[in-house]
Coordinates of C-alpha atoms in Angstrom, one line a residue:
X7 CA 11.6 36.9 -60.6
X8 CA 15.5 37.6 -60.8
X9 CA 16.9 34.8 -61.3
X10 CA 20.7 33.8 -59.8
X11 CA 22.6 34.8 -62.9
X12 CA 20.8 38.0 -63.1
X13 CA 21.7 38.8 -59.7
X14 CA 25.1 37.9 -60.0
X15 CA 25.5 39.6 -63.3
X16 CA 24.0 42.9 -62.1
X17 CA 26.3 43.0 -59.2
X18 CA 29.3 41.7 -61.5
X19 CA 28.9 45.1 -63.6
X20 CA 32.1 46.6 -62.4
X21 CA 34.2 43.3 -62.5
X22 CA 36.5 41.8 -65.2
X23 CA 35.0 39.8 -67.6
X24 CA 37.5 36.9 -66.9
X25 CA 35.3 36.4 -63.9
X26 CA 32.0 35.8 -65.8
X27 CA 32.3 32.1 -66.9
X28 CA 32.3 31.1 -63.1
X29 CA 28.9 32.7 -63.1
X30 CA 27.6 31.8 -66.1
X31 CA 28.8 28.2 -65.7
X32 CA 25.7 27.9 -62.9
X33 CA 22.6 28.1 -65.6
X34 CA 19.4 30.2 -65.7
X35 CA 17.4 28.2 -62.8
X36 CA 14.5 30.4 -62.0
X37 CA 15.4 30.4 -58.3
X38 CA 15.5 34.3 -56.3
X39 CA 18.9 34.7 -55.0
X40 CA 19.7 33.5 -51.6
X41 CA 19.5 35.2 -48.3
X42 CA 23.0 36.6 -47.0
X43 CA 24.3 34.9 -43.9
X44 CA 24.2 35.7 -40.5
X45 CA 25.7 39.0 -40.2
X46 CA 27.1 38.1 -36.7
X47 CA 29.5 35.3 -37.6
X48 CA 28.6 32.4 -35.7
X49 CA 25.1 33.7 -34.9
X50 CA 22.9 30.4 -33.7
X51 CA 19.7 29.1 -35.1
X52 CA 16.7 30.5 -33.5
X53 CA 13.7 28.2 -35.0
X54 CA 13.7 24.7 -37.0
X55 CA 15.9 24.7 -40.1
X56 CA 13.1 23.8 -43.5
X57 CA 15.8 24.8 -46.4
X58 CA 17.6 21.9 -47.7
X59 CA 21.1 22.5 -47.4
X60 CA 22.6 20.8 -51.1
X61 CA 20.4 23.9 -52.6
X62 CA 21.3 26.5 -49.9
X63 CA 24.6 25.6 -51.0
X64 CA 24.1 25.8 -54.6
X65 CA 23.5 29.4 -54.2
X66 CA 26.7 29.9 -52.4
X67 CA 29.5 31.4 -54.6
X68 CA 32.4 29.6 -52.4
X69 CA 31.0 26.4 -53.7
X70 CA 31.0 28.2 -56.9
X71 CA 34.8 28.8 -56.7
X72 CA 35.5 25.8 -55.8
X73 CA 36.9 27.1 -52.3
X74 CA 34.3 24.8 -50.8
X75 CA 33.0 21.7 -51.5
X76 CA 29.3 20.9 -51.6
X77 CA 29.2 18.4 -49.2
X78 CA 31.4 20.3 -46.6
X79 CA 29.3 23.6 -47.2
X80 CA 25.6 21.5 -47.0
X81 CA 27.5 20.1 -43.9
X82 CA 28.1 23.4 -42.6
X83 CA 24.5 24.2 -43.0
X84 CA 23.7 21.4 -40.9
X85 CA 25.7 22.2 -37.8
X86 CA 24.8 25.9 -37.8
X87 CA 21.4 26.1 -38.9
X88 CA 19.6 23.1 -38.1
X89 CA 17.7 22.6 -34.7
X90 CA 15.9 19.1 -35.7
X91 CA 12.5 20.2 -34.9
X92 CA 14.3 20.6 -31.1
X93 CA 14.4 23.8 -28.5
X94 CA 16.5 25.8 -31.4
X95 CA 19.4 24.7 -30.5
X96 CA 22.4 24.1 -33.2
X97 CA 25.8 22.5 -33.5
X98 CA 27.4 25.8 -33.6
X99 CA 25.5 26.8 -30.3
X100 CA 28.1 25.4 -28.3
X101 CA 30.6 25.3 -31.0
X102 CA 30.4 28.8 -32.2
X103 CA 33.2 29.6 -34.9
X104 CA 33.9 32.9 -34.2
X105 CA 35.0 31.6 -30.6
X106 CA 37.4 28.8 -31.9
X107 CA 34.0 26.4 -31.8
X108 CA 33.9 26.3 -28.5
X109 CA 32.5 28.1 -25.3
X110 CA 34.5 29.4 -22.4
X111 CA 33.6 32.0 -19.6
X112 CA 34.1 34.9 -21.1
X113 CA 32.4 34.1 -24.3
X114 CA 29.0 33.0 -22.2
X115 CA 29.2 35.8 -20.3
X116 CA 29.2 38.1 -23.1
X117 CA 26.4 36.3 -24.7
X118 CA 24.3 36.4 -21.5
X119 CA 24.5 39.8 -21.9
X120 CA 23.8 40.8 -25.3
X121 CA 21.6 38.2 -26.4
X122 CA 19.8 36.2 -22.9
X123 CA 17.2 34.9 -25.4
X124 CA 20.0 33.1 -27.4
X125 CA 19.4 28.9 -27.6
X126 CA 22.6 28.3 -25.4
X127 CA 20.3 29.5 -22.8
X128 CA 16.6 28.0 -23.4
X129 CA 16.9 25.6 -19.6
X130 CA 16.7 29.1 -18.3
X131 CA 13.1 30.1 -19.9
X132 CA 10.3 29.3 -17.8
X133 CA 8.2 28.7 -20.3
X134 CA 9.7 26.0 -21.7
X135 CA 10.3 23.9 -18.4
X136 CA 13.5 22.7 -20.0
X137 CA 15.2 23.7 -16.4
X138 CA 16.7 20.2 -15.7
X139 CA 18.2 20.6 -19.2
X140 CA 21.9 22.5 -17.6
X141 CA 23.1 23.5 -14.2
X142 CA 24.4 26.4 -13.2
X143 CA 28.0 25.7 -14.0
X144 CA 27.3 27.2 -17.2
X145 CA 27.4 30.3 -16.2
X146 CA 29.7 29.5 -13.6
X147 CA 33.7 29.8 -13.4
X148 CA 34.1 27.2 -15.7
X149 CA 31.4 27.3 -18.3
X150 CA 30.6 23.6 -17.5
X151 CA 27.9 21.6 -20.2
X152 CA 25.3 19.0 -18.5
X153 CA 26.5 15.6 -20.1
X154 CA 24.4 12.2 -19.0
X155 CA 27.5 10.1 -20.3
X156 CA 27.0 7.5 -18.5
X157 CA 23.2 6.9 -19.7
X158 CA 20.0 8.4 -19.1
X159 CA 18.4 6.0 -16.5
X160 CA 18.4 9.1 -13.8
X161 CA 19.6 12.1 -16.2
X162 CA 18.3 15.2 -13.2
X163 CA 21.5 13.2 -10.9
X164 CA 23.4 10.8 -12.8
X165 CA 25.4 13.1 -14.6
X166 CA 28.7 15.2 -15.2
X167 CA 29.6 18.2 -16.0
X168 CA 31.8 18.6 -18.7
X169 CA 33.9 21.7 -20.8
X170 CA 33.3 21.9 -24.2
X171 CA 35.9 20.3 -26.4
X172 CA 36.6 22.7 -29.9
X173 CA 36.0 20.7 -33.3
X174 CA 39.5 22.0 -34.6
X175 CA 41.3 19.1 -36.8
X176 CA 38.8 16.5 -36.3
X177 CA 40.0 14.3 -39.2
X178 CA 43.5 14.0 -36.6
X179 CA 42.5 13.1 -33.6
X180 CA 39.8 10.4 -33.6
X181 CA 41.4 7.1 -34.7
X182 CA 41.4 4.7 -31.7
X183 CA 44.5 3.0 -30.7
X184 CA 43.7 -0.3 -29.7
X185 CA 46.8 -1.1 -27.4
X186 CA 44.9 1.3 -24.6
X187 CA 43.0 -1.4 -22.8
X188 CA 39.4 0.3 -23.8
X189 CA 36.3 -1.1 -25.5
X190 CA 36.6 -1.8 -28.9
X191 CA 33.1 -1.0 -28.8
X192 CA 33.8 2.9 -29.3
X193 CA 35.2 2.8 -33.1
X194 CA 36.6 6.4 -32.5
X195 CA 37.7 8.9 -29.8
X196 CA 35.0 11.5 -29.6
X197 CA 34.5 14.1 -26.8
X198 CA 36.8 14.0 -23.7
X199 CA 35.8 10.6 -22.8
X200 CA 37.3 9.3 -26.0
X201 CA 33.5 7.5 -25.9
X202 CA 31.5 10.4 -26.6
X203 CA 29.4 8.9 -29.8
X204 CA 26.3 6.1 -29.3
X205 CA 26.1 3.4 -31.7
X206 CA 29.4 2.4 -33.0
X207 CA 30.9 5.4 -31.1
X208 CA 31.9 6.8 -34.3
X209 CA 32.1 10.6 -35.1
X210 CA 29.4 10.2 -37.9
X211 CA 27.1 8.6 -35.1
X212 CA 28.1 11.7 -32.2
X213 CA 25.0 13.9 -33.8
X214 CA 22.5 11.2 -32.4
X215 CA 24.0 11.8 -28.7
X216 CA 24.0 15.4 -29.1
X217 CA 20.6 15.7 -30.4
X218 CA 19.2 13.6 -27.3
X219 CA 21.1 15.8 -24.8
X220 CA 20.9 18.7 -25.9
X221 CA 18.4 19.4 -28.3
X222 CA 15.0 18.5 -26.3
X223 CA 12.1 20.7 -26.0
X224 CA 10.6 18.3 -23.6
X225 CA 12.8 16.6 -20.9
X226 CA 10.7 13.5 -22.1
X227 CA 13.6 13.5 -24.7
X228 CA 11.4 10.9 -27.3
X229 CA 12.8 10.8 -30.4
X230 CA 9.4 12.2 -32.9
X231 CA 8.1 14.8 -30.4
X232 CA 10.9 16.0 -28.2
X233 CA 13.4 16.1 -31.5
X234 CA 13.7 15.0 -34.9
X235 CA 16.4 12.4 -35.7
X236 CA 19.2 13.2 -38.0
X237 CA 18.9 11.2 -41.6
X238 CA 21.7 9.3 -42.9
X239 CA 22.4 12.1 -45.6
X240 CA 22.8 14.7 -42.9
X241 CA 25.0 12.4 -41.0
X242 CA 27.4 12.1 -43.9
X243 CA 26.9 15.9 -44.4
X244 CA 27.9 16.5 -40.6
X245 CA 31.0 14.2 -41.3
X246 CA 32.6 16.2 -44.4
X247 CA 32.2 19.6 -42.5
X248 CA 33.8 18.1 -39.3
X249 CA 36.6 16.5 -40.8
X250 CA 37.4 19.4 -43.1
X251 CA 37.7 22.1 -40.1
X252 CA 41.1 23.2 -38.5
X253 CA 44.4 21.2 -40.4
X254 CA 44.7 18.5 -41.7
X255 CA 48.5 18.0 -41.5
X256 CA 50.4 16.9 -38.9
X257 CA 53.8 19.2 -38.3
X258 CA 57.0 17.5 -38.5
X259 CA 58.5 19.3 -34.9
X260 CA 61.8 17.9 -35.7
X261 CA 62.4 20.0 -38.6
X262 CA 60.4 23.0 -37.2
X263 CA 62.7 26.0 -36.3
X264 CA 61.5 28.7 -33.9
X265 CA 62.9 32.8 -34.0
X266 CA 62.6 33.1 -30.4
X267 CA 65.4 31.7 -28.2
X268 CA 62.9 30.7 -24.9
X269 CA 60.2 28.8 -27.8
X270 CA 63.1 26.7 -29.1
X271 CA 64.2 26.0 -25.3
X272 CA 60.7 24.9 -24.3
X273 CA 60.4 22.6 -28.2
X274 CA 63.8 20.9 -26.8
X275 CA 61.8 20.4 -23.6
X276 CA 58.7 19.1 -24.7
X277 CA 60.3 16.2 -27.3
X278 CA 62.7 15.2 -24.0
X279 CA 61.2 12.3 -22.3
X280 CA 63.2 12.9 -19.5
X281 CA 61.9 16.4 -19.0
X282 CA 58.9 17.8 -21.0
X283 CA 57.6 14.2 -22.2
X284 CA 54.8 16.1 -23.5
X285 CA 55.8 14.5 -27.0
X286 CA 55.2 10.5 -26.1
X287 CA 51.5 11.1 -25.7
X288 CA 51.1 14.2 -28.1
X289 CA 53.5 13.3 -31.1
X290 CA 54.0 16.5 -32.9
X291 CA 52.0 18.6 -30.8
X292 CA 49.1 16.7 -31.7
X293 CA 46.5 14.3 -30.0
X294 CA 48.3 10.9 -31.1
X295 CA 50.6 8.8 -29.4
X296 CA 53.9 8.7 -30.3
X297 CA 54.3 4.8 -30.4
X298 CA 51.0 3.8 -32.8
X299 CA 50.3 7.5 -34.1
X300 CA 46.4 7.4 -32.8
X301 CA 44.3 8.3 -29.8
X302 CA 45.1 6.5 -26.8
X303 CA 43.0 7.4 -23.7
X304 CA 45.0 8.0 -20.6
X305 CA 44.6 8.0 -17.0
X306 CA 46.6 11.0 -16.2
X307 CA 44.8 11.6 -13.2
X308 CA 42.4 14.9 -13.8
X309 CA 39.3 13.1 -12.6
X310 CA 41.0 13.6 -9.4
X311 CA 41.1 17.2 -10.0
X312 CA 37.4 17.9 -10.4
X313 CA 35.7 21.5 -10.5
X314 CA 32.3 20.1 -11.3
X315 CA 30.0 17.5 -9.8
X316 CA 26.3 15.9 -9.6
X317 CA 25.0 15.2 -6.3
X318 CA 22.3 11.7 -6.3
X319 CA 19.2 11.4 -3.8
X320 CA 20.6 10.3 -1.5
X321 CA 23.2 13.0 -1.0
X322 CA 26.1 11.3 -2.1
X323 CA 28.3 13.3 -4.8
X324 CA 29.1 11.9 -8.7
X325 CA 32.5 12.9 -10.4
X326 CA 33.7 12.3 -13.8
X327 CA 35.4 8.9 -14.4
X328 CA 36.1 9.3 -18.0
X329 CA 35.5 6.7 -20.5
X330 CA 33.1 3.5 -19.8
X331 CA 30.5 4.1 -17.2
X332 CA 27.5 3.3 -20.1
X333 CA 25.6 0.2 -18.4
X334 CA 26.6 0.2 -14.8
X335 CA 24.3 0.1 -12.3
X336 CA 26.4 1.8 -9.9
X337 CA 29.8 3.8 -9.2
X338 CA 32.5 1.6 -9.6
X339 CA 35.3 4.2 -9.5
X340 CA 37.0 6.1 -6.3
X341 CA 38.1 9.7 -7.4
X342 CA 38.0 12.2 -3.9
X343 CA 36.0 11.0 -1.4
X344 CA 37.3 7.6 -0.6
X345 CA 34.4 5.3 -1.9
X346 CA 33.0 4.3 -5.4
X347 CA 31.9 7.9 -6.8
X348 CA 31.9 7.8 -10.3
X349 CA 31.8 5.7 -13.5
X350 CA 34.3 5.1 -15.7
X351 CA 38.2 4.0 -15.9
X352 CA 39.5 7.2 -15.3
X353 CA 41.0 7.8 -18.5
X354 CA 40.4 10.6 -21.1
X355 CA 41.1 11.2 -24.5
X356 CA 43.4 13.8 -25.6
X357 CA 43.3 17.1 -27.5
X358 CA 45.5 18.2 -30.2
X359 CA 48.0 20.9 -28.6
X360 CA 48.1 22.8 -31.8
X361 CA 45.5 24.4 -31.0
X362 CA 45.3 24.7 -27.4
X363 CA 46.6 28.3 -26.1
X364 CA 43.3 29.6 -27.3
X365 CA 41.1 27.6 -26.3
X366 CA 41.5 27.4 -22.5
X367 CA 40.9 26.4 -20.4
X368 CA 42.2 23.3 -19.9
X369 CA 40.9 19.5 -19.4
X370 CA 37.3 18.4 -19.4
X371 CA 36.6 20.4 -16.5
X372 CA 38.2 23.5 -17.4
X373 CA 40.3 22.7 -14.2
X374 CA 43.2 24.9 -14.9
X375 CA 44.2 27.7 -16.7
X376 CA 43.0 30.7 -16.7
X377 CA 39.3 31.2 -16.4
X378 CA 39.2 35.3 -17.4
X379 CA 40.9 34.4 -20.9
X380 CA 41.2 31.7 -23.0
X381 CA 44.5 33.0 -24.2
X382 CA 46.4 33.5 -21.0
X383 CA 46.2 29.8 -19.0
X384 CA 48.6 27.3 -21.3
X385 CA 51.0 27.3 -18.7
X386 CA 48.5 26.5 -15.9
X387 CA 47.9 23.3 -18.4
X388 CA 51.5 22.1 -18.4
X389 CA 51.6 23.1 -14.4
X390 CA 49.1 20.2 -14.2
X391 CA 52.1 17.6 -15.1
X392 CA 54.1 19.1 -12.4
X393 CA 51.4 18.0 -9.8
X394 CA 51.0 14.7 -7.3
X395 CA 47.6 14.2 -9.5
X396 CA 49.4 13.5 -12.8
X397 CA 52.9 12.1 -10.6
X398 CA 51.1 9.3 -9.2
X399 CA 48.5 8.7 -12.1
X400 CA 49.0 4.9 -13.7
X401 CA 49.7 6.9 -17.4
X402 CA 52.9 8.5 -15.2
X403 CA 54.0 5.4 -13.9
X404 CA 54.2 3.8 -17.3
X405 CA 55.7 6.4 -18.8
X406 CA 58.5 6.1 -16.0
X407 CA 59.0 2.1 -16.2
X408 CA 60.0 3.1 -19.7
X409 CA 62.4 6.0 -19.1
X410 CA 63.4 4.9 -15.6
X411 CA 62.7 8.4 -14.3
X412 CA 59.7 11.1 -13.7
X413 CA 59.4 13.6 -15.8
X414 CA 60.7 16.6 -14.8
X415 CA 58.6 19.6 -16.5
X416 CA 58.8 22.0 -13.9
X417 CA 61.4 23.8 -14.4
X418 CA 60.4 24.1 -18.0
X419 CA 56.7 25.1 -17.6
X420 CA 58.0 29.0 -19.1
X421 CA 59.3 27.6 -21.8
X422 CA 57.0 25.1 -22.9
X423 CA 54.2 27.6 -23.0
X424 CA 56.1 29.7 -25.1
X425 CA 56.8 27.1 -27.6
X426 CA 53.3 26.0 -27.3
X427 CA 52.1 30.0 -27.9
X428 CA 54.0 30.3 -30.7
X429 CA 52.4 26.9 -32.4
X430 CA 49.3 28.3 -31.6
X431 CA 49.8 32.1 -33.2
X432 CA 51.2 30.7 -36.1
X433 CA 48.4 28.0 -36.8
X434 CA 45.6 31.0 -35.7
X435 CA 47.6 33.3 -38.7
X436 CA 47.6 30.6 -41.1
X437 CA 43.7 30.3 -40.9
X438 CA 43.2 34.1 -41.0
X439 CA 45.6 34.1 -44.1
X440 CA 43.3 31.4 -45.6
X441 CA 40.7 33.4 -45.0
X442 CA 41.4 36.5 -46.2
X443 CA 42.4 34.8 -49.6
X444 CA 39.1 33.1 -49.7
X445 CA 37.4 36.3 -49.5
X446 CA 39.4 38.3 -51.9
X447 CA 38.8 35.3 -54.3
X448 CA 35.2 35.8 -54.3
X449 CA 35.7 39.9 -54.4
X450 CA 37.8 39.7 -57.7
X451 CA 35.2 36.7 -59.1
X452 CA 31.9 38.0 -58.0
X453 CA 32.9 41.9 -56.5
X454 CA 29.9 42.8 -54.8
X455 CA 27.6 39.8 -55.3
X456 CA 27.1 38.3 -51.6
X457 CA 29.3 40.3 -50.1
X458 CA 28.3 39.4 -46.5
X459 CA 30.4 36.3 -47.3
X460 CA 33.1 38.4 -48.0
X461 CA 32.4 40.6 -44.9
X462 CA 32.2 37.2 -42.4
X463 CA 35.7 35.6 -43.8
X464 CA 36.9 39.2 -42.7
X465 CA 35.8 39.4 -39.6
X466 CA 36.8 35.5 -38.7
X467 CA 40.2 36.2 -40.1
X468 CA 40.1 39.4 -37.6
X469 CA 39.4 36.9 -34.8
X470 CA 42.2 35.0 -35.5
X471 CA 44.4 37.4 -35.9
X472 CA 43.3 38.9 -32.4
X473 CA 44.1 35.4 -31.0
X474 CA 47.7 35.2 -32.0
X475 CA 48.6 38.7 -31.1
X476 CA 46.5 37.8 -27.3
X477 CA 48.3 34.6 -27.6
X478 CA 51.4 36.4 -28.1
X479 CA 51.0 39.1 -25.7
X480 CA 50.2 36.7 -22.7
X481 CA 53.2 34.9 -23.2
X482 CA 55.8 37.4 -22.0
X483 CA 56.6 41.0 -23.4
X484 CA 59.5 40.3 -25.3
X485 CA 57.4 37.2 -27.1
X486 CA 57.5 38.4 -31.1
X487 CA 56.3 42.0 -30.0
X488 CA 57.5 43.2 -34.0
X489 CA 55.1 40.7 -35.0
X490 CA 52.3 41.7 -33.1
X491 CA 52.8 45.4 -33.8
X492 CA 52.6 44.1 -37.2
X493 CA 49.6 42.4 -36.8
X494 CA 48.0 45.3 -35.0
X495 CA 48.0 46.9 -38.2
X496 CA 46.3 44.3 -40.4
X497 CA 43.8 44.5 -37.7
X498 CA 43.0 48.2 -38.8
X499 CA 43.1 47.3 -42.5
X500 CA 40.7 44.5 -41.6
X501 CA 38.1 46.6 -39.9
X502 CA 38.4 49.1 -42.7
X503 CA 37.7 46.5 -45.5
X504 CA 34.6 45.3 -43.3
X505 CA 33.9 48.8 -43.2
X506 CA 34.2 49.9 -46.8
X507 CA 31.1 49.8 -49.7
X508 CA 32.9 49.6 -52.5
X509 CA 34.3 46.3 -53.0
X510 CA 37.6 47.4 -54.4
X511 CA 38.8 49.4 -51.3
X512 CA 37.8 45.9 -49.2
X513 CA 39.8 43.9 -51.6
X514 CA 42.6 45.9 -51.4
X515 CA 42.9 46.8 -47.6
X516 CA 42.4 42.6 -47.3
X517 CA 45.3 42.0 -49.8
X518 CA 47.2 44.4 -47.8
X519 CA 46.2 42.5 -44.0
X520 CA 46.9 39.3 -45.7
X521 CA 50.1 40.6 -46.7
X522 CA 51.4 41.7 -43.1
X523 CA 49.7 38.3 -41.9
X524 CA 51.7 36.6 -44.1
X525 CA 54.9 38.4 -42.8
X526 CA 54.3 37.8 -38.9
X527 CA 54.1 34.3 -39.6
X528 CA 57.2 34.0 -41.3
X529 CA 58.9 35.7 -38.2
X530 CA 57.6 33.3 -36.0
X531 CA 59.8 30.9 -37.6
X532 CA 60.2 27.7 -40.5
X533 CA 58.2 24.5 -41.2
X534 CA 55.5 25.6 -39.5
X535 CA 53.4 24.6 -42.3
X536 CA 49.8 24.0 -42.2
X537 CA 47.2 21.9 -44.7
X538 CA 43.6 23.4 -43.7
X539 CA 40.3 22.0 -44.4
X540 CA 37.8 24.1 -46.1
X541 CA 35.3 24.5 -43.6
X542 CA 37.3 27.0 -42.0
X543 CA 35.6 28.8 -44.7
X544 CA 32.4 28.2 -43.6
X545 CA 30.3 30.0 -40.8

């Protein structure tokens, strides 16, 4: 049998020999070498996972490097390979990474296509009677997930339907401020709800919710038969790889400087609370509020705004009230038709902006933006505070007891997406750039030896890069178009490297992308500096 080293070593023939203590540093264990990884990044698990993941990982030469650590890489395993004896469904089903982990019309519609068998889909196979499982707003306009948030006690009516939030910079956005009036029950915001985890609500404990909902192969949904349980160790696994995707830095935007003239405008607007006040509830551009620096849920008034719906026996319709409905009996909330229609307060939890001009569209209901691509809507998102829905919501009114006046983002809605396009490119070129040094660190250390890891950061980094010059592009014609000319050509580089057999034309046409990445980032402008976890590295 050819053992690891052997492997490695044969396929390290035409590398220097500075690079063989890495290798040799792993011992003789009389193991074959491991399988390469899915060669379409963010390809989803089609049968129950049996490989333990700390050994999978062992194998893998970016835990070798040290690029990755083995916790965050046997986490990774978990969310993208393992179904827990379930309908074949994964973490990275919904939260696929070459789609910014998370799903959006397009992106379902062009999986529909190519793969209908895929796991996303298994409510649709007849032979599995799994039909209650989703609704038909997945594949409608807004690519809308079956959630029974509110408890399982009628889960074919008592439900909402929900967008799927991204798992981008995790390790940010979850602390709880407890000045926001909600259960101290919920130890941490998950999902929109801000109380999207059972248990202690905490983001270690959300894989138990997600397995009941979504991972059944019988709508019985009993934990033994329908599903496995996740064990404490893959819990803890699940946790590293969260936390350590997207950044892990919050940007200082006082000391950010932008190139373009209508980015800076729309930065000045969104720290103003007397005109963008985006900033009091998303300090930095983040998901914290300004004031404590944590997650405050906030009734800003979307549940009014719905785009998707349940309807009960007895013909009456259920909305979305946001955080708290667990345990009630019946609605206690009035969204649009004038009597109790939903559970909940009403209040959500936000995202981090950062990352939000790809990943439309917008709020838990995909309510605005634009549903054709994910990269064209932001501005439809900061149209929303313009609106009688957010005006007269009770998060509006406090803010206006403290400033004495509304907020006045209208005529600022241009310039705020800019800025907000530009955070986004800029954040989307820094992960490519990670990326793209990440794989020619394992060409130079290990040349051709797994080289489908190589090939995957490549093609991740190209979807990145595609994002920021989309990003870009959507914004207005005169938005950085140097840059994305730029960029256009590290895109040709990139598809070349993935393209090439011998490793040294890939590592050089990468070195050369990363080079041009590099520069476009730098045009966009200064302090846009970003800490990323490692499981950006991991697919």
């Amino acid at each position: 049998m050819v053992t690891i080293l052997e492997h490695a070593q044969r396929s390290l023939s035409r590398a220097s020999r500075l690079c063989w203590p890495a290798v040799i540093s792993l011992g003789c264990a009389n193991i074959s070498a491991p399988e390469p990884e899915h060669e379409r990044v963010g390809q989803l698990a089609q049968a129950v996972t049996t490989a333990d993941p700390v050994a999978v990982c062992n194998q893998d030469p970016r835990v070798w490097s040290n690029l990755v650590p083995l916790s965050v890489c046997a986490g990774a395993r978990v969310f993208f390979d393992e179904t827990f004896s379930g309908n074949g469904r994964a973490c990275g089903t919904c939260h696929p990474a070459a789609n910014n982990y998370t799903l959006d019309p397009p992106f379902i519609a062009a999986l529909a296509q190519s793969n209908p068998n895929d796991p996303l889909f298994v409510a649709e196979n007849p032979a599995l009677n799994l039909s209650t499982l989703e609704t038909a707003d997945l594949h409608g306009p807004f690519a809308l997930i079956k959630e029974n948030v509110d408890g399982f006690e009628d889960p074919a009516h008592k439900f909402v339907s929900r967008a799927v939030s991204h798992t981008l910079s995790l390790s940010l956005t979850t602390s709880r401020d407890p000045d926001d009036g909600t259960s101290a029950a919920f130890a941490e915001r998950t999902g929109w709800g801000g109380d999207g985890a059972p248990g202690d609500g905490s983001l270690r404990s959300f894989i138990d919710g997600a397995i009941t909902q979504h991972y059944p192969k019988d709508v019985s949904r009993t934990a033994g038969s329908s599903f496995r349980v996740a064990t404490n160790t893959e819990k803890d696994e699940l946790l590293s790889f969260q936390r350590a995707l997207g950044r892990t830095n919050e940007l200082n935007l006082e000391q950010v400087t932008l190139t373009d003239a209508g980015a800076s405008v729309g930065k000045a607007a969104f720290l103003d609370p007397l005109q963008g006040r985006c900033n009091e509830c998303h300090n930095n551009a983040g998901a914290n509020f300004r004031l404590t620096g944590k997650n405050r849920n906030f009734n800003t008034g979307t549940f009014r705004a719905p785009s998707g719906f349940s309807q009960m026996p007895d013909g009456s319709f259920l909305f979305d009230g946001g955080f708290g409905g667990q345990g009630l009996s019946s609605p206690n909330l009035v969204t649009v038709t004038g009597q109790p229609d939903a559970f909940g307060d009403g209040s959500f939890s936000p995202p981090p902006l950062v990352e939000a001009a790809d990943t439309g569209p917008f709020f838990h209901t995909h309510a605005f933006g634009d549903n054709s691509d994910a990269t064209k809507g932001i501005e439809g998102a900061v149209s929303f505070y313009a609106t009688n829905f957010f005006l007269e919501s009770p998060a509006a009114h406090e803010l206006d007891a403290r400033f004495g006046a509304p907020v006045n983002v209208g005529p600022v809605i241009g310039q705020i997406g800019r800025f907000l396009r530009v955070l986004n490119a800029a954040f989307n070129l820094s992960i490519a750039d990670q990326r793209l040094e990440a794989s020619r660190t394992l060409n130079v250390a290990y040349w051709a030896y797994r080289d489908d890891i190589q090939k995957g950061l490549i093609r991740l980094a190209s979807e990145e890069i595609d994002d920021a010059i989309r990003v870009l592009q959507n914004g207005a014609d005169d938005l950085h178009p140097a840059q994305r000319a730029s960029l256009q050509d590290a895109q040709a580089l990139l598809a070349q490297a993935s393209a090439a057999t011998d490793p040294g034309v890939r590592r050089d046409r990468t070195v050369s992308a990363k080079t041009l990445v590099v520069n476009a980032k730098a045009g966009l402008g200064t302090n846009l500096t970003f800490q990323l976890g490692t499981g950006n590295l991991m697919f």
